[in-house]
Amino acid sequence: MPRNETGLFVSDGAQYGAGGKSFLRMNLACPRSRMENGLARLERGVKLFQAQSNTPTTKSGKNQF
């Protein structure tokens, strides 16, 4: 997910050990309003990434991973 598109900085979960592989890590130590705004931008960024990469989805529209 491009940082320039969302303004968010996320870390690769694998940086925190093998159990973090395939995960993103975000710092949520902030006011609730900022967290809600960030989560909305994350959702937009994921949708943009899916559209650009043609990520397969299930019938429900959710990712297969």
Backbone as a printed PyTorch tensor [residue, N CA C, xyz], in Angstrom:
tensor([[[  0.8540,  -1.1740,   0.0000],
         [  0.0000,   0.0000,   0.0000],
         [  0.8920,   1.2260,   0.0000]],

        [[  0.7440,   2.0730,  -0.9720],
         [  1.6180,   3.2340,  -1.0800],
         [  1.3720,   4.2660,   0.0260]],

        [[  2.4490,   4.6310,   0.6980],
         [  2.3440,   5.6430,   1.7530],
         [  1.8810,   6.9730,   1.1860]],

        [[  2.3310,   7.2920,  -0.0330],
         [  1.9310,   8.5620,  -0.6530],
         [  0.4320,   8.6210,  -0.8920]],

        [[ -0.1870,   7.4900,  -1.1310],
         [ -1.6270,   7.4490,  -1.4110],
         [ -2.4720,   7.5900,  -0.1510]],

        [[ -1.9830,   7.0630,   0.9890],
         [ -2.7910,   7.0280,   2.2060],
         [ -2.2890,   7.9340,   3.3180]],

        [[ -1.0120,   8.2840,   3.2730],
         [ -0.4260,   9.0560,   4.3620],
         [ -0.1440,   8.2090,   5.5880]],

        [[ -0.2800,   6.8890,   5.4740],
         [ -0.0660,   5.9960,   6.6040],
         [  1.3040,   5.3450,   6.5160]],

        [[  1.8880,   5.0770,   7.6610],
         [  3.1290,   4.3260,   7.7300],
         [  2.8260,   3.0500,   8.4890]],

        [[  3.0060,   1.9200,   7.8390],
         [  2.8070,   0.6210,   8.4780],
         [  4.0990,  -0.1660,   8.3590]],

        [[  4.3320,  -1.0400,   9.3210],
         [  5.5340,  -1.8640,   9.3350],
         [  5.1910,  -3.2800,   8.9270]],

        [[  6.1420,  -3.9380,   8.3090],
         [  6.0120,  -5.3470,   7.9720],
         [  6.0420,  -6.1340,   9.2790]],

        [[  5.0330,  -6.9330,   9.5230],
         [  4.9450,  -7.7060,  10.7610],
         [  6.0990,  -8.6530,  10.9680]],

        [[  6.7310,  -9.1090,   9.8860],
         [  7.8590, -10.0400,   9.9980],
         [  9.0420,  -9.4050,  10.7380]],

        [[  9.0860,  -8.0790,  10.8040],
         [ 10.1460,  -7.3930,  11.5540],
         [ 10.0900,  -7.7570,  13.0320]],

        [[  8.9470,  -8.2520,  13.4740],
         [  8.7430,  -8.5480,  14.8850],
         [  8.7570, -10.0510,  15.1580]],

        [[  9.2960, -10.8180,  14.2350],
         [  9.4170, -12.2580,  14.4240],
         [  8.6110, -13.0360,  13.4070]],

        [[  8.8780, -14.3360,  13.3530],
         [  8.2310, -15.2060,  12.3710],
         [  6.7060, -15.1990,  12.4980]],

        [[  6.1870, -15.0360,  13.7050],
         [  4.7330, -15.0130,  13.9030],
         [  4.0480, -13.8190,  13.2720]],

        [[  4.8300, -12.8010,  12.9080],
         [  4.2530, -11.6090,  12.2950],
         [  4.2150, -11.6390,  10.7860]],

        [[  4.7320, -12.7140,  10.2050],
         [  4.7490, -12.8230,   8.7440],
         [  3.3210, -12.7430,   8.2080]],

        [[  3.1250, -12.0600,   7.1080],
         [  1.8270, -11.8620,   6.4540],
         [  0.9200, -10.8930,   7.2000]],

        [[  1.4830, -10.1120,   8.1310],
         [  0.7070,  -9.1240,   8.8630],
         [  1.3340,  -7.7480,   8.6970]],

        [[  0.5400,  -6.7210,   8.9190],
         [  1.0210,  -5.3450,   8.9940],
         [  0.9690,  -4.9300,  10.4540]],

        [[  1.8270,  -4.0220,  10.8210],
         [  1.8180,  -3.5290,  12.1940],
         [  1.5990,  -2.0260,  12.1560]],

        [[  0.6740,  -1.5600,  13.0000],
         [  0.3690,  -0.1320,  13.1020],
         [  0.4210,   0.2770,  14.5630]],

        [[  0.8390,   1.4980,  14.8180],
         [  0.8080,   2.0490,  16.1610],
         [ -0.5510,   2.7260,  16.3480]],

        [[ -1.3140,   2.2610,  17.3140],
         [ -2.6360,   2.8260,  17.5650],
         [ -2.6660,   3.6500,  18.8540]],

        [[ -1.5130,   4.0910,  19.3150],
         [ -1.4320,   4.9080,  20.5200],
         [ -1.7080,   6.3610,  20.1470]],

        [[ -2.9920,   6.6530,  19.9590],
         [ -3.3910,   7.9870,  19.5200],
         [ -4.8540,   8.2020,  19.9140]],

        [[ -5.3360,   9.4270,  19.7920],
         [ -6.7490,   9.6770,  20.0770],
         [ -7.6570,   8.8660,  19.1340]],

        [[ -8.8200,   8.5130,  19.6170],
         [ -9.7550,   7.6860,  18.8480],
         [-10.0780,   8.3020,  17.4790]],

        [[-10.2670,   9.5990,  17.4250],
         [-10.6070,  10.2460,  16.1510],
         [ -9.4940,  10.0590,  15.1220]],

        [[ -8.2530,  10.1220,  15.5610],
         [ -7.1280,   9.9210,  14.6520],
         [ -7.0650,   8.4570,  14.1990]],

        [[ -7.3500,   7.5310,  15.1130],
         [ -7.3440,   6.1160,  14.7670],
         [ -8.4370,   5.8120,  13.7370]],

        [[ -9.6400,   6.3520,  13.9440],
         [-10.7380,   6.1160,  13.0060],
         [-10.3980,   6.6730,  11.6250]],

        [[ -9.7890,   7.8460,  11.5940],
         [ -9.3730,   8.4380,  10.3230],
         [ -8.3280,   7.5560,   9.6500]],

        [[ -7.3620,   7.0870,  10.4060],
         [ -6.3250,   6.2210,   9.8620],
         [ -6.8740,   4.9090,   9.3430]],

        [[ -7.8330,   4.3180,  10.0660],
         [ -8.4290,   3.0680,   9.6120],
         [ -9.2250,   3.2640,   8.3250]],

        [[ -9.8760,   4.4030,   8.1850],
         [-10.5970,   4.6940,   6.9450],
         [ -9.6070,   4.8380,   5.7880]],

        [[ -8.4700,   5.4900,   6.0310],
         [ -7.4540,   5.6190,   4.9830],
         [ -6.8260,   4.2720,   4.6630]],

        [[ -6.6590,   3.4230,   5.6790],
         [ -6.1370,   2.0800,   5.4470],
         [ -7.0920,   1.2860,   4.5560]],

        [[ -8.3780,   1.3790,   4.8300],
         [ -9.3660,   0.6830,   4.0070],
         [ -9.2920,   1.1510,   2.5520]],

        [[ -9.2050,   2.4650,   2.3500],
         [ -9.0830,   2.9870,   0.9860],
         [ -7.7950,   2.4900,   0.3240]],

        [[ -6.7150,   2.4560,   1.0880],
         [ -5.4440,   1.9950,   0.5440],
         [ -5.4760,   0.5290,   0.1510]],

        [[ -6.1260,  -0.3010,   0.9640],
         [ -6.2440,  -1.7270,   0.6400],
         [ -7.0700,  -1.9010,  -0.6270]],

        [[ -8.1550,  -1.1740,  -0.7400],
         [ -9.0010,  -1.2650,  -1.9410],
         [ -8.2270,  -0.8130,  -3.1790]],

        [[ -7.4330,   0.2340,  -3.0380],
         [ -6.6150,   0.7070,  -4.1470],
         [ -5.5870,  -0.3590,  -4.5370]],

        [[ -4.9370,  -0.9350,  -3.5470],
         [ -3.9590,  -1.9870,  -3.8110],
         [ -4.6100,  -3.1660,  -4.5230]],

        [[ -5.7950,  -3.5710,  -4.0660],
         [ -6.4900,  -4.6930,  -4.6970],
         [ -6.8270,  -4.3690,  -6.1470]],

        [[ -7.2750,  -3.1590,  -6.3920],
         [ -7.6390,  -2.7710,  -7.7560],
         [ -6.4070,  -2.7680,  -8.6650]],

        [[ -5.2870,  -2.3340,  -8.1380],
         [ -4.0630,  -2.2640,  -8.9300],
         [ -3.4410,  -3.6310,  -9.1630]],

        [[ -3.6200,  -4.5400,  -8.2080],
         [ -2.9660,  -5.8460,  -8.3260],
         [ -3.9260,  -6.9500,  -8.7350]],

        [[ -5.2060,  -6.6060,  -8.9190],
         [ -6.2240,  -7.6030,  -9.2660],
         [ -6.2190,  -8.7780,  -8.3020]],

        [[ -6.1620,  -8.4860,  -6.9990],
         [ -6.1700,  -9.5170,  -5.9750],
         [ -7.4690, -10.2950,  -6.0460]],

        [[ -7.3920, -11.6410,  -6.1370],
         [ -8.6230, -12.4380,  -6.1980],
         [ -9.4410, -12.2970,  -4.9150]],

        [[-10.7440, -12.2750,  -5.0630],
         [-11.6340, -12.2050,  -3.9100],
         [-12.6420, -13.3330,  -3.9750]],

        [[-13.3030, -13.5700,  -2.8480],
         [-14.3490, -14.5790,  -2.7930],
         [-15.6560, -13.9570,  -3.2680]],

        [[-16.7240, -14.7490,  -3.2990],
         [-18.0350, -14.2330,  -3.7070],
         [-18.5010, -13.1140,  -2.7900]],

        [[-18.0800, -13.1540,  -1.5150],
         [-18.4970, -12.1220,  -0.5670],
         [-17.7220, -10.8270,  -0.7800]],

        [[-16.7100, -10.8600,  -1.6600],
         [-15.9150,  -9.6690,  -1.9000],
         [-14.7060,  -9.5770,  -0.9930]],

        [[-14.5130, -10.5700,  -0.1110],
         [-13.3780, -10.5430,   0.7980],
         [-12.1890, -11.2510,   0.1610]],

        [[-11.0010, -10.8490,   0.5870],
         [ -9.7880, -11.4740,   0.0650],
         [ -9.7590, -12.9470,   0.3990]],

        [[ -9.0640, -13.6990,  -0.4250],
         [ -8.9410, -15.1330,  -0.1940],
         [ -7.8100, -15.4600,   0.7620]],

        [[ -7.0640, -14.4860,   1.2520],
         [ -5.9580, -14.8010,   2.1600],
         [ -6.3060, -14.4520,   3.5710]]])
